[in-house]
């Protein structure tokens, strides 16, 4: 992805993708900026009992 303001595709682990995963009682928001398998950033939402599958693209400003 180019530097600057780039759009993400919600629910994707591909280049430009933003995906969610559960880790214990937290939700991980994982971003992939390039073509390798590693995520370039991970944000942790300490949401307790909220399932990561409850979130939709409307919950994020992408």
PDB file of N, CA and C in Angstrom, residues 1-37:
ATOM      1  N   UNK A   1       0.831  -1.178   0.000  1.00  0.00           N
ATOM      2  CA  UNK A   1       0.000   0.000   0.000  1.00  0.00           C
ATOM      3  C   UNK A   1       0.873   1.238   0.000  1.00  0.00           C
ATOM      4  N   UNK A   2       0.390   2.270  -0.592  1.00  0.00           N
ATOM      5  CA  UNK A   2       1.112   3.531  -0.654  1.00  0.00           C
ATOM      6  C   UNK A   2       1.009   4.268   0.673  1.00  0.00           C
ATOM      7  N   UNK A   3       1.994   5.111   0.932  1.00  0.00           N
ATOM      8  CA  UNK A   3       1.958   5.931   2.132  1.00  0.00           C
ATOM      9  C   UNK A   3       0.798   6.909   2.046  1.00  0.00           C
ATOM     10  N   UNK A   4       0.342   7.357   3.207  1.00  0.00           N
ATOM     11  CA  UNK A   4      -0.747   8.330   3.219  1.00  0.00           C
ATOM     12  C   UNK A   4      -2.056   7.706   3.641  1.00  0.00           C
ATOM     13  N   UNK A   5      -3.137   8.275   3.187  1.00  0.00           N
ATOM     14  CA  UNK A   5      -4.476   7.827   3.551  1.00  0.00           C
ATOM     15  C   UNK A   5      -4.910   6.704   2.617  1.00  0.00           C
ATOM     16  N   UNK A   6      -4.909   5.482   3.112  1.00  0.00           N
ATOM     17  CA  UNK A   6      -5.282   4.316   2.309  1.00  0.00           C
ATOM     18  C   UNK A   6      -6.499   3.640   2.920  1.00  0.00           C
ATOM     19  N   UNK A   7      -7.389   3.182   2.087  1.00  0.00           N
ATOM     20  CA  UNK A   7      -8.592   2.498   2.566  1.00  0.00           C
ATOM     21  C   UNK A   7      -8.268   1.046   2.909  1.00  0.00           C
ATOM     22  N   UNK A   8      -8.979   0.493   3.884  1.00  0.00           N
ATOM     23  CA  UNK A   8      -8.844  -0.905   4.256  1.00  0.00           C
ATOM     24  C   UNK A   8     -10.083  -1.668   3.826  1.00  0.00           C
ATOM     25  N   UNK A   9      -9.897  -2.949   3.600  1.00  0.00           N
ATOM     26  CA  UNK A   9     -11.002  -3.843   3.275  1.00  0.00           C
ATOM     27  C   UNK A   9     -11.309  -4.660   4.526  1.00  0.00           C
ATOM     28  N   UNK A  10     -12.493  -4.455   5.116  1.00  0.00           N
ATOM     29  CA  UNK A  10     -12.860  -5.114   6.365  1.00  0.00           C
ATOM     30  C   UNK A  10     -13.117  -6.601   6.135  1.00  0.00           C
ATOM     31  N   UNK A  11     -12.586  -7.430   7.031  1.00  0.00           N
ATOM     32  CA  UNK A  11     -12.815  -8.871   6.960  1.00  0.00           C
ATOM     33  C   UNK A  11     -11.844  -9.605   6.062  1.00  0.00           C
ATOM     34  N   UNK A  12     -10.740  -8.960   5.719  1.00  0.00           N
ATOM     35  CA  UNK A  12      -9.758  -9.563   4.816  1.00  0.00           C
ATOM     36  C   UNK A  12      -8.389  -9.597   5.479  1.00  0.00           C
ATOM     37  N   UNK A  13      -7.623 -10.658   5.209  1.00  0.00           N
ATOM     38  CA  UNK A  13      -6.237 -10.729   5.672  1.00  0.00           C
ATOM     39  C   UNK A  13      -5.268 -10.452   4.530  1.00  0.00           C
ATOM     40  N   UNK A  14      -5.781 -10.151   3.342  1.00  0.00           N
ATOM     41  CA  UNK A  14      -4.944  -9.854   2.178  1.00  0.00           C
ATOM     42  C   UNK A  14      -4.364  -8.442   2.306  1.00  0.00           C
ATOM     43  N   UNK A  15      -3.543  -8.045   1.345  1.00  0.00           N
ATOM     44  CA  UNK A  15      -2.982  -6.699   1.320  1.00  0.00           C
ATOM     45  C   UNK A  15      -4.102  -5.668   1.433  1.00  0.00           C
ATOM     46  N   UNK A  16      -3.950  -4.741   2.360  1.00  0.00           N
ATOM     47  CA  UNK A  16      -4.979  -3.726   2.578  1.00  0.00           C
ATOM     48  C   UNK A  16      -6.140  -4.219   3.408  1.00  0.00           C
ATOM     49  N   UNK A  17      -5.975  -5.387   4.031  1.00  0.00           N
ATOM     50  CA  UNK A  17      -7.064  -5.990   4.792  1.00  0.00           C
ATOM     51  C   UNK A  17      -7.024  -5.660   6.265  1.00  0.00           C
ATOM     52  N   UNK A  18      -8.187  -5.662   6.859  1.00  0.00           N
ATOM     53  CA  UNK A  18      -8.363  -5.462   8.289  1.00  0.00           C
ATOM     54  C   UNK A  18      -9.216  -6.621   8.794  1.00  0.00           C
ATOM     55  N   UNK A  19      -8.676  -7.404   9.726  1.00  0.00           N
ATOM     56  CA  UNK A  19      -9.399  -8.578  10.216  1.00  0.00           C
ATOM     57  C   UNK A  19      -9.465  -8.557  11.738  1.00  0.00           C
ATOM     58  N   UNK A  20     -10.386  -9.333  12.271  1.00  0.00           N
ATOM     59  CA  UNK A  20     -10.581  -9.422  13.716  1.00  0.00           C
ATOM     60  C   UNK A  20     -10.313 -10.841  14.188  1.00  0.00           C
ATOM     61  N   UNK A  21      -9.797 -10.948  15.400  1.00  0.00           N
ATOM     62  CA  UNK A  21      -9.555 -12.256  16.007  1.00  0.00           C
ATOM     63  C   UNK A  21      -9.756 -12.121  17.508  1.00  0.00           C
ATOM     64  N   UNK A  22     -10.051 -13.222  18.147  1.00  0.00           N
ATOM     65  CA  UNK A  22     -10.238 -13.252  19.599  1.00  0.00           C
ATOM     66  C   UNK A  22      -8.943 -13.693  20.259  1.00  0.00           C
ATOM     67  N   UNK A  23      -8.588 -13.039  21.367  1.00  0.00           N
ATOM     68  CA  UNK A  23      -7.451 -13.460  22.181  1.00  0.00           C
ATOM     69  C   UNK A  23      -7.871 -13.311  23.640  1.00  0.00           C
ATOM     70  N   UNK A  24      -8.152 -14.427  24.262  1.00  0.00           N
ATOM     71  CA  UNK A  24      -8.636 -14.440  25.642  1.00  0.00           C
ATOM     72  C   UNK A  24      -9.927 -13.624  25.722  1.00  0.00           C
ATOM     73  N   UNK A  25      -9.948 -12.546  26.488  1.00  0.00           N
ATOM     74  CA  UNK A  25     -11.155 -11.715  26.591  1.00  0.00           C
ATOM     75  C   UNK A  25     -11.045 -10.439  25.765  1.00  0.00           C
ATOM     76  N   UNK A  26     -10.095 -10.380  24.866  1.00  0.00           N
ATOM     77  CA  UNK A  26      -9.866  -9.199  24.031  1.00  0.00           C
ATOM     78  C   UNK A  26     -10.147  -9.500  22.566  1.00  0.00           C
ATOM     79  N   UNK A  27     -10.402  -8.451  21.801  1.00  0.00           N
ATOM     80  CA  UNK A  27     -10.509  -8.558  20.348  1.00  0.00           C
ATOM     81  C   UNK A  27      -9.280  -7.911  19.735  1.00  0.00           C
ATOM     82  N   UNK A  28      -8.658  -8.600  18.789  1.00  0.00           N
ATOM     83  CA  UNK A  28      -7.514  -8.062  18.061  1.00  0.00           C
ATOM     84  C   UNK A  28      -7.988  -7.540  16.714  1.00  0.00           C
ATOM     85  N   UNK A  29      -7.631  -6.313  16.396  1.00  0.00           N
ATOM     86  CA  UNK A  29      -7.868  -5.735  15.076  1.00  0.00           C
ATOM     87  C   UNK A  29      -6.516  -5.768  14.377  1.00  0.00           C
ATOM     88  N   UNK A  30      -6.417  -6.570  13.304  1.00  0.00           N
ATOM     89  CA  UNK A  30      -5.121  -6.817  12.662  1.00  0.00           C
ATOM     90  C   UNK A  30      -5.111  -6.202  11.267  1.00  0.00           C
ATOM     91  N   UNK A  31      -4.052  -5.472  10.971  1.00  0.00           N
ATOM     92  CA  UNK A  31      -3.947  -4.819   9.670  1.00  0.00           C
ATOM     93  C   UNK A  31      -2.787  -5.353   8.861  1.00  0.00           C
ATOM     94  N   UNK A  32      -3.046  -5.621   7.588  1.00  0.00           N
ATOM     95  CA  UNK A  32      -2.017  -6.093   6.667  1.00  0.00           C
ATOM     96  C   UNK A  32      -1.828  -5.033   5.586  1.00  0.00           C
ATOM     97  N   UNK A  33      -0.618  -4.513   5.485  1.00  0.00           N
ATOM     98  CA  UNK A  33      -0.331  -3.438   4.538  1.00  0.00           C
ATOM     99  C   UNK A  33       0.393  -3.899   3.286  1.00  0.00           C
ATOM    100  N   UNK A  34       0.927  -5.120   3.302  1.00  0.00           N
ATOM    101  CA  UNK A  34       1.696  -5.581   2.144  1.00  0.00           C
ATOM    102  C   UNK A  34       1.386  -7.044   1.832  1.00  0.00           C
ATOM    103  N   UNK A  35       2.144  -7.631   0.934  1.00  0.00           N
ATOM    104  CA  UNK A  35       1.822  -8.960   0.402  1.00  0.00           C
ATOM    105  C   UNK A  35       2.327 -10.127   1.254  1.00  0.00           C
ATOM    106  N   UNK A  36       3.085  -9.873   2.324  1.00  0.00           N
ATOM    107  CA  UNK A  36       3.540 -11.008   3.131  1.00  0.00           C
ATOM    108  C   UNK A  36       2.448 -11.431   4.116  1.00  0.00           C
ATOM    109  N   UNK A  37       2.690 -12.509   4.837  1.00  0.00           N
ATOM    110  CA  UNK A  37       1.669 -13.076   5.726  1.00  0.00           C
ATOM    111  C   UNK A  37       1.601 -12.383   7.089  1.00  0.00           C
TER     112      UNK A  37
END
